């Protein structure tokens, strides 16, 4: 297993959200110039605006789909709504960022209520430009099923951060 996938195994992203895969593209996710690294904690107020997601690989003729989910809804001890969909962007050209893609599901702010939640960004390489159907619900979304339904295959990159409910004192 690739060393870049190890934190995804330890954080149970591989298992709860994704099947095992070998990362082959570099993806950088930043909120207000703060880069996301696997397992690092961000305050919900820090992730209130859409992140910058850069794809460092492929070329302008290669297209990618980005999915962001929370597999710990409503709480990590009983995630019966797993996964909650936060964002989908398709047709992102390689070597660019998500602003060049087509937003299928608009970005929803991370608002964990109970416990520490994982927020997972998954990048898939598309076989070609394609129409991807918007899911009927944000709750009970399955990244695995989404990939199969849209013929996306295994991911080429993934990263996650942790967040928990922010108290008023923490926001100051």
mmCIF file of C-alpha atoms in Angstrom:
data_model
loop_
_atom_site.group_PDB
_atom_site.id
_atom_site.type_symbol
_atom_site.label_atom_id
_atom_site.label_comp_id
_atom_site.label_asym_id
_atom_site.label_seq_id
_atom_site.Cartn_x
_atom_site.Cartn_y
_atom_site.Cartn_z
ATOM 1 C CA UNK A 1 0.000 0.000 0.000
ATOM 2 C CA UNK A 2 1.255 3.457 -0.893
ATOM 3 C CA UNK A 3 2.529 5.611 1.972
ATOM 4 C CA UNK A 4 0.158 8.384 0.883
ATOM 5 C CA UNK A 5 -2.786 6.030 1.447
ATOM 6 C CA UNK A 6 -1.734 4.986 4.975
ATOM 7 C CA UNK A 7 -3.416 7.956 6.751
ATOM 8 C CA UNK A 8 -6.611 7.154 4.841
ATOM 9 C CA UNK A 9 -6.512 3.621 6.270
ATOM 10 C CA UNK A 10 -5.727 4.783 9.816
ATOM 11 C CA UNK A 11 -8.523 7.380 9.596
ATOM 12 C CA UNK A 12 -10.903 4.673 8.299
ATOM 13 C CA UNK A 13 -11.633 6.652 5.118
ATOM 14 C CA UNK A 14 -10.565 3.534 3.246
ATOM 15 C CA UNK A 15 -13.171 1.158 4.596
ATOM 16 C CA UNK A 16 -15.961 3.562 5.583
ATOM 17 C CA UNK A 17 -16.012 5.637 2.363
ATOM 18 C CA UNK A 18 -13.630 4.168 -0.203
ATOM 19 C CA UNK A 19 -12.196 0.872 -1.311
ATOM 20 C CA UNK A 20 -8.427 0.513 -1.292
ATOM 21 C CA UNK A 21 -6.710 2.425 -4.102
ATOM 22 C CA UNK A 22 -3.276 3.720 -5.064
ATOM 23 C CA UNK A 23 -3.140 7.539 -5.269
ATOM 24 C CA UNK A 24 -1.807 8.596 -8.677
ATOM 25 C CA UNK A 25 -2.582 12.338 -8.841
ATOM 26 C CA UNK A 26 -1.588 15.115 -6.445
ATOM 27 C CA UNK A 27 -4.536 17.116 -5.162
ATOM 28 C CA UNK A 28 -4.168 20.162 -2.946
ATOM 29 C CA UNK A 29 -7.103 21.423 -0.853
ATOM 30 C CA UNK A 30 -6.802 24.778 0.924
ATOM 31 C CA UNK A 31 -9.166 26.897 3.002
ATOM 32 C CA UNK A 32 -7.989 30.512 3.258
ATOM 33 C CA UNK A 33 -4.390 29.482 2.441
ATOM 34 C CA UNK A 34 -4.435 26.674 5.058
ATOM 35 C CA UNK A 35 -3.736 23.350 3.376
ATOM 36 C CA UNK A 36 -5.687 20.239 4.323
ATOM 37 C CA UNK A 37 -3.563 17.315 5.484
ATOM 38 C CA UNK A 38 -5.057 13.940 6.426
ATOM 39 C CA UNK A 39 -6.483 13.958 9.942
ATOM 40 C CA UNK A 40 -5.750 17.608 10.764
ATOM 41 C CA UNK A 41 -8.491 19.530 12.534
ATOM 42 C CA UNK A 42 -10.194 22.605 11.107
ATOM 43 C CA UNK A 43 -12.776 24.755 12.860
ATOM 44 C CA UNK A 44 -16.125 25.000 11.046
ATOM 45 C CA UNK A 45 -15.630 28.776 10.842
ATOM 46 C CA UNK A 46 -12.391 28.149 8.886
ATOM 47 C CA UNK A 47 -14.184 26.013 6.292
ATOM 48 C CA UNK A 48 -17.206 28.288 5.857
ATOM 49 C CA UNK A 49 -16.140 29.284 2.352
ATOM 50 C CA UNK A 50 -15.574 26.989 -0.601
ATOM 51 C CA UNK A 51 -12.009 25.607 -0.622
ATOM 52 C CA UNK A 52 -9.513 25.914 -3.440
ATOM 53 C CA UNK A 53 -8.912 22.444 -4.875
ATOM 54 C CA UNK A 54 -5.977 22.191 -7.262
ATOM 55 C CA UNK A 55 -5.191 19.165 -9.412
ATOM 56 C CA UNK A 56 -1.516 18.684 -10.112
ATOM 57 C CA UNK A 57 -1.558 16.092 -12.838
ATOM 58 C CA UNK A 58 -3.046 15.097 -16.128
ATOM 59 C CA UNK A 59 -3.427 17.757 -18.781
ATOM 60 C CA UNK A 60 -6.149 20.053 -20.108
ATOM 61 C CA UNK A 61 -7.684 17.108 -22.035
ATOM 62 C CA UNK A 62 -8.000 14.988 -18.868
ATOM 63 C CA UNK A 63 -11.093 15.597 -16.719
ATOM 64 C CA UNK A 64 -11.745 14.906 -13.055
ATOM 65 C CA UNK A 65 -14.715 14.707 -10.687
ATOM 66 C CA UNK A 66 -14.435 15.939 -7.099
ATOM 67 C CA UNK A 67 -16.711 14.694 -4.302
ATOM 68 C CA UNK A 68 -16.776 15.965 -0.694
ATOM 69 C CA UNK A 69 -18.675 13.989 1.959
ATOM 70 C CA UNK A 70 -19.062 13.600 5.722
ATOM 71 C CA UNK A 71 -19.247 9.893 6.652
ATOM 72 C CA UNK A 72 -20.003 10.632 10.329
ATOM 73 C CA UNK A 73 -23.544 12.074 10.150
ATOM 74 C CA UNK A 74 -25.257 12.689 12.500
ATOM 75 C CA UNK A 75 -22.498 11.517 14.855
ATOM 76 C CA UNK A 76 -19.456 9.240 14.602
ATOM 77 C CA UNK A 77 -20.802 6.701 17.121
ATOM 78 C CA UNK A 78 -24.008 6.121 15.095
ATOM 79 C CA UNK A 79 -23.580 7.446 11.529
ATOM 80 C CA UNK A 80 -26.954 6.198 10.273
ATOM 81 C CA UNK A 81 -27.116 8.947 7.607
ATOM 82 C CA UNK A 82 -23.647 8.040 6.238
ATOM 83 C CA UNK A 83 -22.499 9.716 3.994
ATOM 84 C CA UNK A 84 -23.702 13.323 3.862
ATOM 85 C CA UNK A 85 -22.836 14.937 0.538
ATOM 86 C CA UNK A 86 -21.253 18.397 0.728
ATOM 87 C CA UNK A 87 -20.042 19.072 -2.821
ATOM 88 C CA UNK A 88 -19.669 17.647 -6.340
ATOM 89 C CA UNK A 89 -17.717 19.285 -9.168
ATOM 90 C CA UNK A 90 -17.229 17.534 -12.523
ATOM 91 C CA UNK A 91 -15.292 18.114 -15.733
ATOM 92 C CA UNK A 92 -12.337 19.729 -13.937
ATOM 93 C CA UNK A 93 -9.464 19.887 -16.454
ATOM 94 C CA UNK A 94 -6.127 18.493 -15.266
ATOM 95 C CA UNK A 95 -3.495 21.002 -14.065
ATOM 96 C CA UNK A 96 -6.273 23.443 -13.035
ATOM 97 C CA UNK A 97 -8.562 23.842 -10.023
ATOM 98 C CA UNK A 98 -12.213 23.163 -9.205
ATOM 99 C CA UNK A 99 -13.319 26.633 -10.359
ATOM 100 C CA UNK A 100 -12.752 25.417 -13.945
ATOM 101 C CA UNK A 101 -15.203 22.522 -13.482
ATOM 102 C CA UNK A 102 -18.983 22.256 -13.455
ATOM 103 C CA UNK A 103 -20.579 22.399 -9.998
ATOM 104 C CA UNK A 104 -23.244 19.681 -9.907
ATOM 105 C CA UNK A 105 -23.973 19.984 -6.158
ATOM 106 C CA UNK A 106 -23.113 23.333 -4.605
ATOM 107 C CA UNK A 107 -20.739 23.541 -1.638
ATOM 108 C CA UNK A 108 -22.360 23.100 1.766
ATOM 109 C CA UNK A 109 -20.567 24.304 4.894
ATOM 110 C CA UNK A 110 -19.313 21.670 7.353
ATOM 111 C CA UNK A 111 -21.507 21.868 10.475
ATOM 112 C CA UNK A 112 -20.833 18.894 12.738
ATOM 113 C CA UNK A 113 -23.216 18.697 15.701
ATOM 114 C CA UNK A 114 -22.067 15.633 17.648
ATOM 115 C CA UNK A 115 -18.475 14.489 18.052
ATOM 116 C CA UNK A 116 -15.543 14.755 15.674
ATOM 117 C CA UNK A 117 -16.457 14.347 12.001
ATOM 118 C CA UNK A 118 -14.264 13.478 9.031
ATOM 119 C CA UNK A 119 -14.760 15.519 5.869
ATOM 120 C CA UNK A 120 -13.436 13.656 2.846
ATOM 121 C CA UNK A 121 -12.407 15.017 -0.556
ATOM 122 C CA UNK A 122 -12.223 12.336 -3.259
ATOM 123 C CA UNK A 123 -10.937 12.857 -6.787
ATOM 124 C CA UNK A 124 -11.862 10.572 -9.692
ATOM 125 C CA UNK A 125 -10.397 10.614 -13.187
ATOM 126 C CA UNK A 126 -13.152 10.678 -15.794
ATOM 127 C CA UNK A 127 -12.878 8.640 -18.975
ATOM 128 C CA UNK A 128 -14.226 11.671 -20.908
ATOM 129 C CA UNK A 129 -16.413 14.749 -20.373
ATOM 130 C CA UNK A 130 -19.731 13.439 -19.164
ATOM 131 C CA UNK A 131 -23.061 14.395 -17.673
ATOM 132 C CA UNK A 132 -23.209 13.355 -14.029
ATOM 133 C CA UNK A 133 -26.609 13.168 -12.405
ATOM 134 C CA UNK A 134 -27.208 15.179 -9.273
ATOM 135 C CA UNK A 135 -28.112 12.810 -6.401
ATOM 136 C CA UNK A 136 -31.687 13.008 -5.117
ATOM 137 C CA UNK A 137 -30.546 13.601 -1.525
ATOM 138 C CA UNK A 138 -27.447 14.759 0.322
ATOM 139 C CA UNK A 139 -28.051 12.188 3.095
ATOM 140 C CA UNK A 140 -27.269 8.476 2.677
ATOM 141 C CA UNK A 141 -25.010 9.299 -0.261
ATOM 142 C CA UNK A 142 -22.493 6.608 -1.200
ATOM 143 C CA UNK A 143 -19.223 7.641 -2.838
ATOM 144 C CA UNK A 144 -18.720 4.013 -3.913
ATOM 145 C CA UNK A 145 -22.158 3.786 -5.569
ATOM 146 C CA UNK A 146 -21.724 7.225 -7.165
ATOM 147 C CA UNK A 147 -18.464 6.052 -8.720
ATOM 148 C CA UNK A 148 -20.081 2.881 -10.101
ATOM 149 C CA UNK A 149 -23.209 4.683 -11.399
ATOM 150 C CA UNK A 150 -21.052 7.214 -13.265
ATOM 151 C CA UNK A 151 -18.377 4.751 -14.455
ATOM 152 C CA UNK A 152 -15.588 6.606 -12.626
ATOM 153 C CA UNK A 153 -13.599 3.651 -11.284
ATOM 154 C CA UNK A 154 -11.352 3.906 -8.241
ATOM 155 C CA UNK A 155 -10.252 7.308 -6.915
ATOM 156 C CA UNK A 156 -6.942 8.839 -7.990
ATOM 157 C CA UNK A 157 -6.582 11.030 -4.870
ATOM 158 C CA UNK A 158 -8.235 11.632 -1.497
ATOM 159 C CA UNK A 159 -7.641 13.744 1.588
ATOM 160 C CA UNK A 160 -9.691 14.381 4.730
ATOM 161 C CA UNK A 161 -9.840 16.735 7.683
ATOM 162 C CA UNK A 162 -11.555 16.522 11.048
ATOM 163 C CA UNK A 163 -13.948 19.084 12.510
ATOM 164 C CA UNK A 164 -16.198 19.304 15.527
ATOM 165 C CA UNK A 165 -18.839 21.677 16.778
ATOM 166 C CA UNK A 166 -17.376 25.068 17.501
ATOM 167 C CA UNK A 167 -18.272 26.736 20.767
ATOM 168 C CA UNK A 168 -18.688 30.508 20.966
ATOM 169 C CA UNK A 169 -15.475 30.736 23.022
ATOM 170 C CA UNK A 170 -13.482 28.935 20.289
ATOM 171 C CA UNK A 171 -14.621 31.403 17.606
ATOM 172 C CA UNK A 172 -13.059 34.383 19.384
#
